[in-house]
Amino acid sequence: MTSSSDGTTRPIFGNPWIFIRGVPAMKFLPPEGPPEIAFAGRSNVGKSSLINALVGHKGLARTSNTPGRTQELNYFVPEGYTGHATDLPPTAIVDMPGYGYAQAPKEQVDAWTKLVFDYLRGRSTLKRVYVLIDARHGIKKNDEEVLSLLDKAAVSYQIVLTKTDKIKDPAVPKLVSETLEKIRKRPAAYPVVIATSSEKGGGLDELRAAINDAVGLGA
Ligand code: GDP
């Protein structure tokens, strides 16, 4: 919950969110203000679907991770705040460009790494990165590389399994414990894995509560 300038208290989820802008480099980001959380994941992991399901707005985050396309950080905030110092939104969501295209040219991978690393290292208001992992595939080599980047940047991150409706129920807790084991020695990993399905709504409340907690609004 949070208070806006009109004195009302409202939850950050359950009200409309808006897209502010997509930025190809740090200098175009809005000035640091509210605490931010970010989402990262391989292309097609279900990142746009999860962001849309979280905020209850189908068209907010669009799939835009086509090869060769400009890679941008997309910045979203809850609607209804002026942005002035006295009326900042309580939090912001940053959607990072997807990674892991097998055919991506080296320059594109290098540009991705630079943009993301600059953001991770340079954004003091970034509270946590949610790294999305497709429940059908588990953590892959390029996910490991991103986790290492996050460890190196010393940014707190948490693993979120996506599309859990696509695997059998008993496989979910098994995957959660396997994933926890894989990240056990990683210094910046938050030791709780959240299993979600944007399709069926599973795990979304847990993720919303985790986000509220991460940005200091309480669960
Ligand atoms: P992005 O590239 O990471 O933004 O991925 P999208 O959100 O565009 O999703 C990629 C594909 O996975 C789309 O066809 C989605 O419909 C599908 N998808 C996303 N989330 C889920 C889910 O929770 N369950 C199922 N069954 N499919 C999903």
Coordinates of N, CA and C and ligand atoms in Angstrom, one line a residue:
M1 N 0.8 -1.2 0.0 CA 0.0 0.0 0.0 C 0.9 1.2 0.0
T2 N 0.3 2.3 -0.5 CA 1.1 3.6 -0.5 C 0.1 4.8 -0.5
S3 N 0.7 5.9 -0.1 CA -0.2 7.1 -0.1 C 0.2 8.0 -1.3
S4 N -0.8 8.5 -2.0 CA -0.5 9.5 -3.1 C -0.8 10.9 -2.6
S5 N -0.6 11.9 -3.4 CA -0.7 13.3 -3.0 C -2.1 13.6 -2.5
D6 N -3.1 12.8 -3.0 CA -4.5 13.1 -2.5 C -4.8 12.5 -1.2
G7 N -3.8 11.9 -0.6 CA -3.9 11.3 0.8 C -4.5 9.9 0.8
T8 N -5.0 9.4 -0.3 CA -5.6 8.1 -0.3 C -4.5 7.0 -0.3
T9 N -4.9 5.9 0.3 CA -3.9 4.8 0.3 C -4.4 3.8 -0.7
R10 N -3.5 3.3 -1.5 CA -3.9 2.4 -2.5 C -2.8 1.4 -2.8
P11 N -3.2 0.2 -3.2 CA -2.2 -0.8 -3.5 C -1.5 -0.5 -4.8
I12 N -0.2 -0.9 -5.0 CA 0.4 -0.6 -6.3 C -0.1 -1.5 -7.4
F13 N -0.6 -2.7 -7.0 CA -1.2 -3.5 -8.0 C -2.7 -3.5 -7.8
G14 N -3.4 -3.5 -8.9 CA -4.8 -3.4 -8.8 C -5.3 -2.1 -9.4
N15 N -4.3 -1.2 -9.7 CA -4.6 0.1 -10.3 C -3.9 0.1 -11.7
P16 N -4.3 0.9 -12.6 CA -3.6 0.9 -13.9 C -2.2 1.4 -13.8
W17 N -1.4 0.8 -14.7 CA 0.0 1.2 -14.9 C 0.2 1.8 -16.3
I18 N 1.2 2.6 -16.5 CA 1.4 3.2 -17.8 C 2.9 3.0 -18.2
F19 N 3.1 3.0 -19.5 CA 4.4 2.9 -20.1 C 4.9 4.3 -20.2
I20 N 6.1 4.5 -19.7 CA 6.7 5.9 -19.7 C 7.6 6.0 -21.0
R21 N 8.6 5.2 -21.1 CA 9.4 5.2 -22.3 C 10.3 4.0 -22.4
G22 N 10.8 3.8 -23.6 CA 11.8 2.8 -23.9 C 13.1 3.5 -24.1
V23 N 14.2 3.0 -23.4 CA 15.5 3.7 -23.5 C 16.6 2.8 -24.0
P24 N 17.3 3.3 -25.0 CA 18.4 2.5 -25.6 C 19.7 2.7 -24.8
A25 N 19.8 3.7 -23.9 CA 21.0 4.0 -23.1 C 20.6 4.7 -21.8
M26 N 21.4 4.5 -20.8 CA 21.2 5.0 -19.5 C 20.7 6.5 -19.4
K27 N 21.4 7.3 -20.3 CA 21.2 8.7 -20.2 C 19.7 9.1 -20.5
F28 N 19.0 8.2 -21.2 CA 17.6 8.5 -21.5 C 16.6 8.0 -20.4
L29 N 17.1 7.4 -19.4 CA 16.2 6.9 -18.4 C 15.6 8.1 -17.6
P30 N 14.4 8.0 -17.1 CA 13.9 9.1 -16.2 C 14.9 9.2 -15.0
P31 N 15.0 10.4 -14.4 CA 15.9 10.6 -13.3 C 15.5 9.6 -12.2
E32 N 16.5 9.3 -11.4 CA 16.3 8.3 -10.3 C 15.2 8.9 -9.4
G33 N 14.2 8.1 -9.0 CA 13.2 8.6 -8.1 C 12.7 7.4 -7.3
P34 N 11.6 6.8 -7.7 CA 11.0 5.7 -6.9 C 11.9 4.5 -6.9
P35 N 11.7 3.6 -5.9 CA 12.4 2.3 -6.0 C 12.0 1.5 -7.2
E36 N 12.9 0.9 -7.8 CA 12.6 0.1 -9.1 C 12.9 -1.3 -8.9
I37 N 12.1 -2.1 -9.6 CA 12.4 -3.5 -9.8 C 12.5 -3.8 -11.3
A38 N 13.2 -4.8 -11.7 CA 13.4 -5.1 -13.1 C 13.1 -6.5 -13.4
F39 N 12.8 -6.8 -14.6 CA 12.5 -8.2 -15.1 C 13.5 -8.5 -16.2
A40 N 14.1 -9.7 -16.1 CA 15.1 -10.1 -17.1 C 14.7 -11.6 -17.5
G41 N 15.1 -12.0 -18.7 CA 14.8 -13.4 -19.1 C 15.1 -13.6 -20.5
R42 N 15.3 -14.9 -20.9 CA 15.5 -15.2 -22.3 C 14.3 -14.8 -23.1
S43 N 14.5 -14.5 -24.4 CA 13.4 -14.1 -25.3 C 12.4 -15.3 -25.2
N44 N 11.2 -14.9 -25.2 CA 10.1 -15.9 -25.2 C 9.9 -16.7 -23.9
V45 N 10.6 -16.2 -22.8 CA 10.4 -16.8 -21.5 C 9.0 -16.6 -20.9
G46 N 8.3 -15.6 -21.5 CA 7.0 -15.2 -20.9 C 7.1 -13.9 -20.1
K47 N 8.1 -13.1 -20.4 CA 8.3 -11.9 -19.6 C 7.1 -10.8 -19.8
S48 N 6.8 -10.6 -21.0 CA 5.7 -9.6 -21.3 C 4.4 -10.1 -20.7
S49 N 4.2 -11.4 -20.9 CA 2.9 -12.0 -20.3 C 2.9 -11.8 -18.8
L50 N 4.0 -12.1 -18.2 CA 4.0 -12.0 -16.7 C 3.8 -10.6 -16.2
I51 N 4.5 -9.6 -16.8 CA 4.3 -8.2 -16.4 C 2.9 -7.8 -16.6
N52 N 2.3 -8.2 -17.8 CA 0.9 -7.8 -18.0 C 0.0 -8.5 -17.0
A53 N 0.2 -9.7 -16.7 CA -0.6 -10.4 -15.7 C -0.5 -9.8 -14.3
L54 N 0.7 -9.4 -14.0 CA 1.0 -8.8 -12.6 C 0.2 -7.6 -12.4
V55 N 0.2 -6.7 -13.5 CA -0.5 -5.4 -13.3 C -1.9 -5.5 -13.9
G56 N -2.3 -6.6 -14.4 CA -3.7 -6.8 -14.9 C -4.0 -5.9 -16.1
H57 N -3.0 -5.8 -17.0 CA -3.2 -4.9 -18.2 C -2.6 -5.7 -19.4
K58 N -3.4 -6.3 -20.2 CA -2.9 -7.2 -21.2 C -1.9 -6.6 -22.2
G59 N -2.1 -5.3 -22.6 CA -1.3 -4.8 -23.7 C -0.1 -3.9 -23.1
L60 N 0.1 -3.9 -21.8 CA 1.1 -3.0 -21.3 C 2.5 -3.3 -21.9
A61 N 3.0 -4.5 -21.5 CA 4.4 -4.9 -22.1 C 4.1 -5.7 -23.3
R62 N 4.8 -5.3 -24.4 CA 4.6 -6.0 -25.7 C 5.9 -6.8 -26.0
T63 N 5.6 -7.9 -26.7 CA 6.8 -8.7 -27.1 C 7.5 -7.9 -28.2
S64 N 8.7 -7.6 -27.9 CA 9.4 -6.7 -28.8 C 10.9 -7.2 -29.0
N65 N 11.1 -8.4 -28.7 CA 12.4 -8.9 -28.7 C 12.8 -9.6 -30.0
T66 N 12.4 -9.0 -31.1 CA 12.8 -9.6 -32.4 C 14.3 -9.4 -32.7
P67 N 14.9 -10.4 -33.3 CA 16.4 -10.2 -33.5 C 16.6 -8.9 -34.3
G68 N 17.7 -8.2 -34.0 CA 18.1 -7.1 -34.8 C 17.4 -5.8 -34.4
R69 N 16.3 -5.9 -33.6 CA 15.6 -4.7 -33.2 C 16.4 -4.0 -32.1
T70 N 16.2 -2.7 -32.1 CA 16.8 -1.9 -31.0 C 16.5 -2.4 -29.7
Q71 N 17.5 -2.6 -28.8 CA 17.2 -3.2 -27.5 C 17.0 -2.0 -26.5
E72 N 15.9 -2.1 -25.8 CA 15.6 -1.0 -24.9 C 15.2 -1.5 -23.5
L73 N 15.4 -0.6 -22.6 CA 14.8 -0.8 -21.2 C 13.5 -0.1 -21.2
N74 N 12.4 -0.9 -21.0 CA 11.1 -0.3 -21.0 C 10.7 0.1 -19.5
Y75 N 10.2 1.3 -19.4 CA 10.0 1.8 -18.0 C 8.5 2.0 -17.8
F76 N 8.0 1.4 -16.7 CA 6.5 1.5 -16.4 C 6.3 2.0 -15.0
V77 N 5.3 2.8 -14.8 CA 4.9 3.2 -13.4 C 3.4 3.1 -13.2
P78 N 2.9 3.0 -12.0 CA 1.5 3.1 -11.8 C 1.0 4.5 -12.2
E79 N -0.2 4.5 -12.7 CA -0.8 5.7 -13.2 C -1.2 6.7 -12.1
G80 N -1.3 8.0 -12.3 CA -1.9 8.9 -11.4 C -1.0 9.7 -10.5
Y81 N 0.3 9.6 -10.8 CA 1.3 10.4 -10.0 C 1.9 11.5 -11.0
T82 N 2.2 12.6 -10.4 CA 2.7 13.8 -11.2 C 4.1 13.6 -11.6
G83 N 4.9 12.9 -10.8 CA 6.3 12.7 -11.0 C 7.1 13.8 -10.3
H84 N 6.4 14.8 -9.7 CA 7.2 15.8 -9.0 C 7.7 15.2 -7.7
A85 N 8.8 15.8 -7.2 CA 9.4 15.3 -6.0 C 8.5 14.9 -4.9
T86 N 7.4 15.7 -4.8 CA 6.4 15.4 -3.7 C 5.4 14.4 -4.1
D87 N 5.4 14.0 -5.3 CA 4.3 13.0 -5.7 C 4.9 12.0 -6.7
L88 N 5.9 11.3 -6.3 CA 6.6 10.3 -7.1 C 5.7 9.0 -7.0
P89 N 5.7 8.3 -8.1 CA 5.1 7.0 -8.0 C 5.8 6.1 -7.0
P90 N 5.1 5.2 -6.3 CA 5.7 4.4 -5.3 C 6.8 3.4 -5.8
T91 N 6.7 3.1 -7.0 CA 7.6 2.1 -7.6 C 7.6 2.2 -9.1
A92 N 8.6 1.6 -9.7 CA 8.6 1.5 -11.2 C 9.1 0.1 -11.6
I93 N 8.6 -0.3 -12.7 CA 9.0 -1.6 -13.3 C 9.9 -1.3 -14.5
V94 N 11.0 -2.0 -14.6 CA 11.8 -1.9 -15.8 C 11.9 -3.3 -16.5
D95 N 11.4 -3.3 -17.7 CA 11.4 -4.5 -18.5 C 12.7 -4.5 -19.3
M96 N 13.6 -5.4 -19.0 CA 14.9 -5.5 -19.8 C 14.7 -6.2 -21.1
P97 N 15.5 -5.9 -22.1 CA 15.4 -6.6 -23.3 C 15.8 -8.1 -23.1
G98 N 15.0 -9.0 -23.8 CA 15.3 -10.4 -23.7 C 16.7 -10.8 -24.2
Y99 N 17.2 -11.9 -23.7 CA 18.5 -12.3 -24.2 C 18.4 -13.8 -24.7
G100 N 19.5 -14.3 -25.3 CA 19.6 -15.7 -25.6 C 19.2 -16.1 -27.0
Y101 N 19.1 -15.2 -27.9 CA 18.9 -15.6 -29.3 C 20.1 -16.3 -29.9
A102 N 19.9 -17.5 -30.3 CA 21.1 -18.3 -30.8 C 21.8 -17.6 -31.9
Q103 N 21.0 -16.9 -32.8 CA 21.6 -16.3 -34.0 C 22.0 -14.8 -33.8
A104 N 21.9 -14.3 -32.5 CA 22.2 -12.9 -32.3 C 23.6 -12.6 -32.7
P105 N 23.9 -11.6 -33.5 CA 25.2 -11.2 -33.8 C 26.0 -10.7 -32.5
K106 N 27.3 -10.9 -32.6 CA 28.1 -10.5 -31.4 C 27.9 -9.1 -30.9
E107 N 27.7 -8.2 -32.0 CA 27.5 -6.7 -31.6 C 26.3 -6.6 -30.8
Q108 N 25.2 -7.4 -31.1 CA 24.0 -7.2 -30.4 C 24.1 -7.7 -29.0
V109 N 24.8 -8.8 -28.8 CA 25.0 -9.4 -27.5 C 25.8 -8.4 -26.7
D110 N 26.9 -7.8 -27.3 CA 27.7 -6.9 -26.6 C 26.9 -5.6 -26.2
A111 N 26.0 -5.2 -27.1 CA 25.2 -4.0 -26.8 C 24.2 -4.3 -25.6
W112 N 23.7 -5.5 -25.6 CA 22.8 -5.9 -24.6 C 23.5 -5.9 -23.2
T113 N 24.7 -6.5 -23.2 CA 25.5 -6.6 -22.0 C 25.9 -5.2 -21.5
K114 N 26.3 -4.3 -22.4 CA 26.6 -3.0 -22.0 C 25.5 -2.2 -21.3
L115 N 24.3 -2.2 -22.1 CA 23.1 -1.5 -21.6 C 22.7 -2.1 -20.2
V116 N 22.6 -3.4 -20.1 CA 22.2 -4.0 -18.9 C 23.2 -3.8 -17.7
F117 N 24.5 -4.0 -18.0 CA 25.4 -3.8 -17.0 C 25.5 -2.4 -16.5
D118 N 25.4 -1.4 -17.4 CA 25.4 0.0 -17.1 C 24.2 0.3 -16.1
Y119 N 23.1 -0.3 -16.5 CA 21.9 -0.1 -15.7 C 22.1 -0.7 -14.3
L120 N 22.5 -1.9 -14.3 CA 22.7 -2.7 -13.0 C 23.6 -1.9 -12.1
R121 N 24.7 -1.4 -12.6 CA 25.8 -0.8 -11.8 C 25.4 0.6 -11.5
G122 N 24.6 1.3 -12.4 CA 24.5 2.7 -12.2 C 23.2 3.2 -11.6
R123 N 22.3 2.3 -11.3 CA 21.0 2.7 -10.9 C 20.8 2.4 -9.4
S124 N 21.0 3.4 -8.6 CA 21.0 3.1 -7.1 C 19.6 2.8 -6.6
T125 N 18.6 3.2 -7.4 CA 17.2 3.0 -6.9 C 16.7 1.5 -7.3
L126 N 17.6 0.8 -8.0 CA 17.2 -0.6 -8.3 C 17.2 -1.5 -7.1
K127 N 16.1 -2.0 -6.8 CA 16.0 -2.8 -5.5 C 16.2 -4.3 -5.8
R128 N 15.6 -4.8 -6.9 CA 15.8 -6.3 -7.1 C 15.4 -6.5 -8.6
V129 N 16.2 -7.5 -9.1 CA 15.9 -8.0 -10.5 C 15.2 -9.4 -10.4
Y130 N 14.1 -9.5 -11.1 CA 13.5 -10.8 -11.2 C 13.9 -11.5 -12.4
V131 N 14.6 -12.6 -12.3 CA 15.1 -13.3 -13.5 C 14.2 -14.5 -13.8
L132 N 13.6 -14.4 -14.9 CA 12.5 -15.4 -15.3 C 13.2 -16.6 -16.0
I133 N 12.7 -17.8 -15.6 CA 13.2 -19.0 -16.1 C 12.0 -19.9 -16.5
D134 N 12.0 -20.3 -17.8 CA 11.0 -21.1 -18.3 C 11.0 -22.5 -17.6
A135 N 9.8 -22.8 -17.0 CA 9.7 -24.1 -16.2 C 10.0 -25.3 -17.0
R136 N 9.9 -25.2 -18.3 CA 10.1 -26.4 -19.1 C 11.6 -26.6 -19.4
H137 N 12.4 -25.6 -19.2 CA 13.8 -25.6 -19.6 C 14.8 -25.5 -18.4
G138 N 14.3 -24.9 -17.3 CA 15.2 -24.7 -16.2 C 16.3 -23.7 -16.5
I139 N 17.3 -23.5 -15.6 CA 18.4 -22.6 -15.9 C 19.4 -23.1 -16.9
K140 N 19.5 -22.3 -18.0 CA 20.4 -22.6 -19.1 C 21.7 -21.8 -19.0
K141 N 22.6 -22.2 -19.9 CA 24.0 -21.5 -19.9 C 23.9 -20.0 -19.9
N142 N 23.0 -19.5 -20.8 CA 23.0 -18.0 -20.9 C 22.3 -17.4 -19.7
D143 N 21.4 -18.2 -19.1 CA 20.8 -17.7 -17.8 C 22.0 -17.6 -16.8
E144 N 22.8 -18.6 -16.7 CA 23.9 -18.6 -15.8 C 24.8 -17.4 -16.0
E145 N 25.0 -17.0 -17.3 CA 25.9 -15.9 -17.5 C 25.2 -14.6 -17.0
V146 N 23.9 -14.5 -17.1 CA 23.2 -13.3 -16.6 C 23.2 -13.3 -15.1
L147 N 23.1 -14.5 -14.5 CA 23.2 -14.5 -13.0 C 24.6 -14.1 -12.5
S148 N 25.6 -14.5 -13.3 CA 27.0 -14.0 -13.0 C 27.1 -12.5 -13.1
L149 N 26.5 -12.0 -14.1 CA 26.5 -10.5 -14.3 C 25.9 -9.8 -13.1
L150 N 24.8 -10.4 -12.7 CA 24.1 -9.8 -11.5 C 24.9 -9.9 -10.3
D151 N 25.6 -11.1 -10.1 CA 26.4 -11.2 -8.9 C 27.6 -10.2 -9.0
K152 N 28.1 -10.1 -10.2 CA 29.2 -9.1 -10.3 C 28.8 -7.7 -10.0
A153 N 27.6 -7.3 -10.5 CA 27.1 -6.0 -10.2 C 26.6 -5.8 -8.8
A154 N 26.5 -7.0 -8.1 CA 26.0 -7.0 -6.7 C 24.6 -6.4 -6.6
V155 N 23.8 -6.8 -7.5 CA 22.3 -6.4 -7.4 C 21.5 -7.7 -7.0
S156 N 20.7 -7.5 -6.0 CA 19.9 -8.5 -5.5 C 18.9 -9.1 -6.6
Y157 N 18.8 -10.4 -6.7 CA 17.9 -10.9 -7.7 C 17.2 -12.1 -7.2
Q158 N 16.1 -12.4 -7.8 CA 15.2 -13.6 -7.4 C 14.8 -14.3 -8.7
I159 N 14.8 -15.6 -8.6 CA 14.4 -16.4 -9.7 C 12.8 -16.6 -9.7
V160 N 12.2 -16.4 -10.9 CA 10.8 -16.7 -11.0 C 10.6 -17.7 -12.2
L161 N 10.0 -18.8 -11.9 CA 9.7 -19.8 -12.9 C 8.5 -19.4 -13.6
T162 N 8.5 -19.4 -14.9 CA 7.3 -19.1 -15.7 C 6.7 -20.3 -16.4
K163 N 5.5 -20.2 -16.8 CA 4.7 -21.2 -17.6 C 4.7 -22.5 -16.9
T164 N 4.5 -22.5 -15.5 CA 4.5 -23.8 -14.8 C 3.2 -24.6 -15.1
D165 N 2.2 -24.0 -15.8 CA 1.1 -24.8 -16.2 C 1.5 -25.8 -17.3
K166 N 2.7 -25.6 -17.9 CA 3.1 -26.5 -19.0 C 3.8 -27.7 -18.5
I167 N 4.1 -27.8 -17.2 CA 4.7 -29.0 -16.7 C 3.8 -29.6 -15.6
K168 N 3.9 -30.9 -15.3 CA 3.0 -31.6 -14.4 C 3.2 -31.0 -13.0
D169 N 2.1 -31.0 -12.2 CA 2.1 -30.4 -10.9 C 3.3 -30.9 -10.0
P170 N 3.5 -32.2 -9.9 CA 4.6 -32.7 -9.0 C 6.0 -32.3 -9.5
A171 N 6.1 -31.9 -10.7 CA 7.4 -31.5 -11.2 C 7.8 -30.1 -10.7
V172 N 6.8 -29.3 -10.3 CA 7.0 -27.9 -9.9 C 7.9 -27.8 -8.6
P173 N 7.5 -28.5 -7.5 CA 8.3 -28.4 -6.3 C 9.7 -29.0 -6.6
K174 N 9.8 -30.0 -7.4 CA 11.1 -30.6 -7.7 C 12.0 -29.5 -8.4
L175 N 11.4 -28.8 -9.4 CA 12.2 -27.8 -10.1 C 12.6 -26.7 -9.2
V176 N 11.7 -26.3 -8.3 CA 12.0 -25.2 -7.4 C 13.2 -25.6 -6.5
S177 N 13.2 -26.9 -6.0 CA 14.4 -27.2 -5.2 C 15.7 -27.4 -6.0
E178 N 15.5 -27.9 -7.3 CA 16.7 -28.0 -8.1 C 17.3 -26.6 -8.4
T179 N 16.4 -25.7 -8.6 CA 16.8 -24.3 -9.0 C 17.5 -23.7 -7.7
L180 N 16.9 -23.9 -6.6 CA 17.5 -23.3 -5.3 C 18.9 -23.9 -5.1
E181 N 19.0 -25.2 -5.4 CA 20.4 -25.8 -5.3 C 21.4 -25.1 -6.2
K182 N 20.9 -24.8 -7.5 CA 21.8 -24.2 -8.5 C 22.3 -22.8 -8.1
I183 N 21.4 -22.1 -7.3 CA 21.8 -20.7 -7.0 C 22.4 -20.6 -5.6
R184 N 22.5 -21.7 -4.9 CA 22.8 -21.7 -3.5 C 24.1 -20.9 -3.2
K185 N 25.1 -21.0 -4.1 CA 26.4 -20.4 -3.8 C 26.5 -19.0 -4.4
R186 N 25.4 -18.6 -5.1 CA 25.5 -17.3 -5.7 C 25.2 -16.1 -4.7
P187 N 26.2 -15.2 -4.6 CA 26.1 -14.2 -3.5 C 24.9 -13.3 -3.6
A188 N 24.4 -12.9 -4.8 CA 23.4 -11.9 -4.8 C 22.0 -12.5 -5.0
A189 N 21.9 -13.9 -5.0 CA 20.6 -14.5 -5.2 C 19.8 -14.6 -4.0
Y190 N 18.5 -14.2 -4.1 CA 17.6 -14.2 -3.0 C 17.1 -15.7 -2.9
P191 N 17.2 -16.3 -1.7 CA 17.0 -17.8 -1.7 C 15.6 -18.3 -1.6
V192 N 14.7 -17.6 -2.4 CA 13.3 -18.1 -2.6 C 13.0 -18.1 -4.1
V193 N 12.5 -19.2 -4.6 CA 12.1 -19.3 -6.0 C 10.6 -19.2 -6.1
I194 N 10.1 -18.4 -7.0 CA 8.6 -18.3 -7.1 C 8.2 -18.9 -8.4
A195 N 7.2 -19.8 -8.3 CA 6.7 -20.6 -9.4 C 5.4 -19.9 -9.9
T196 N 5.4 -19.5 -11.2 CA 4.2 -18.7 -11.7 C 3.7 -19.3 -13.0
S197 N 2.4 -18.9 -13.3 CA 1.8 -19.2 -14.6 C 1.0 -17.9 -14.9
S198 N 1.4 -17.2 -15.9 CA 0.6 -16.0 -16.3 C -0.8 -16.5 -16.8
E199 N -0.7 -17.6 -17.5 CA -1.9 -18.2 -18.1 C -3.0 -18.5 -17.1
K200 N -2.6 -19.2 -16.0 CA -3.5 -19.7 -15.0 C -3.6 -18.8 -13.7
G201 N -2.6 -17.8 -13.6 CA -2.6 -16.9 -12.5 C -1.8 -17.4 -11.3
G202 N -1.3 -18.6 -11.4 CA -0.5 -19.2 -10.3 C 0.7 -18.4 -9.9
G203 N 0.9 -18.2 -8.6 CA 2.1 -17.5 -8.1 C 2.1 -16.0 -8.2
L204 N 1.1 -15.5 -8.8 CA 1.1 -14.0 -9.1 C 1.0 -13.2 -7.8
D205 N 0.1 -13.7 -6.9 CA 0.0 -12.9 -5.6 C 1.3 -13.0 -4.8
E206 N 1.9 -14.2 -4.9 CA 3.2 -14.3 -4.2 C 4.3 -13.4 -4.7
L207 N 4.3 -13.3 -6.1 CA 5.2 -12.4 -6.7 C 4.9 -10.9 -6.4
R208 N 3.6 -10.6 -6.4 CA 3.2 -9.2 -6.0 C 3.7 -8.8 -4.6
A209 N 3.5 -9.8 -3.7 CA 3.9 -9.6 -2.3 C 5.4 -9.4 -2.2
A210 N 6.1 -10.3 -3.0 CA 7.6 -10.2 -3.0 C 8.1 -8.8 -3.5
I211 N 7.4 -8.3 -4.5 CA 7.8 -7.0 -5.1 C 7.5 -5.9 -4.1
N212 N 6.3 -5.9 -3.5 CA 6.0 -4.9 -2.4 C 7.0 -4.9 -1.3
D213 N 7.5 -6.1 -1.0 CA 8.5 -6.2 0.1 C 9.8 -5.6 -0.4
A214 N 10.2 -6.0 -1.6 CA 11.5 -5.5 -2.2 C 11.6 -4.0 -2.3
V215 N 10.4 -3.4 -2.6 CA 10.4 -1.9 -2.8 C 10.1 -1.2 -1.4
G216 N 9.9 -2.0 -0.4 CA 9.8 -1.4 0.9 C 8.3 -1.0 1.3
L217 N 7.4 -1.6 0.5 CA 6.0 -1.2 0.8 C 5.3 -2.2 1.7
G218 N 6.1 -3.2 2.1 CA 5.5 -4.3 3.0 C 4.7 -5.3 2.2
A219 N 4.6 -6.5 2.6 CA 3.9 -7.5 1.9 C 2.4 -7.4 2.0
Ligands
GDP1 P1 8.7 -12.7 -23.8 O1 9.4 -12.7 -25.2 O2 9.5 -13.2 -22.7 O3 8.1 -11.3 -23.5 O4 7.5 -13.7 -23.9 P2 5.9 -13.6 -24.1 O5 5.2 -13.0 -22.9 O6 5.6 -12.9 -25.4 O7 5.5 -15.1 -24.2 C1 6.0 -16.0 -25.1 C2 5.0 -17.1 -25.5 O8 4.8 -17.9 -24.3 C3 3.7 -16.6 -25.9 O9 3.2 -17.4 -26.9 C4 2.8 -16.7 -24.7 O10 1.5 -16.8 -25.0 C5 3.4 -17.9 -24.0 N1 3.2 -17.8 -22.5 C6 3.6 -16.8 -21.7 N2 3.3 -17.1 -20.4 C7 2.7 -18.3 -20.4 C8 2.2 -19.1 -19.4 O11 2.2 -18.8 -18.2 N3 1.6 -20.3 -19.7 C9 1.6 -20.7 -21.0 N4 1.1 -21.9 -21.3 N5 2.1 -19.9 -22.0 C10 2.7 -18.8 -21.7

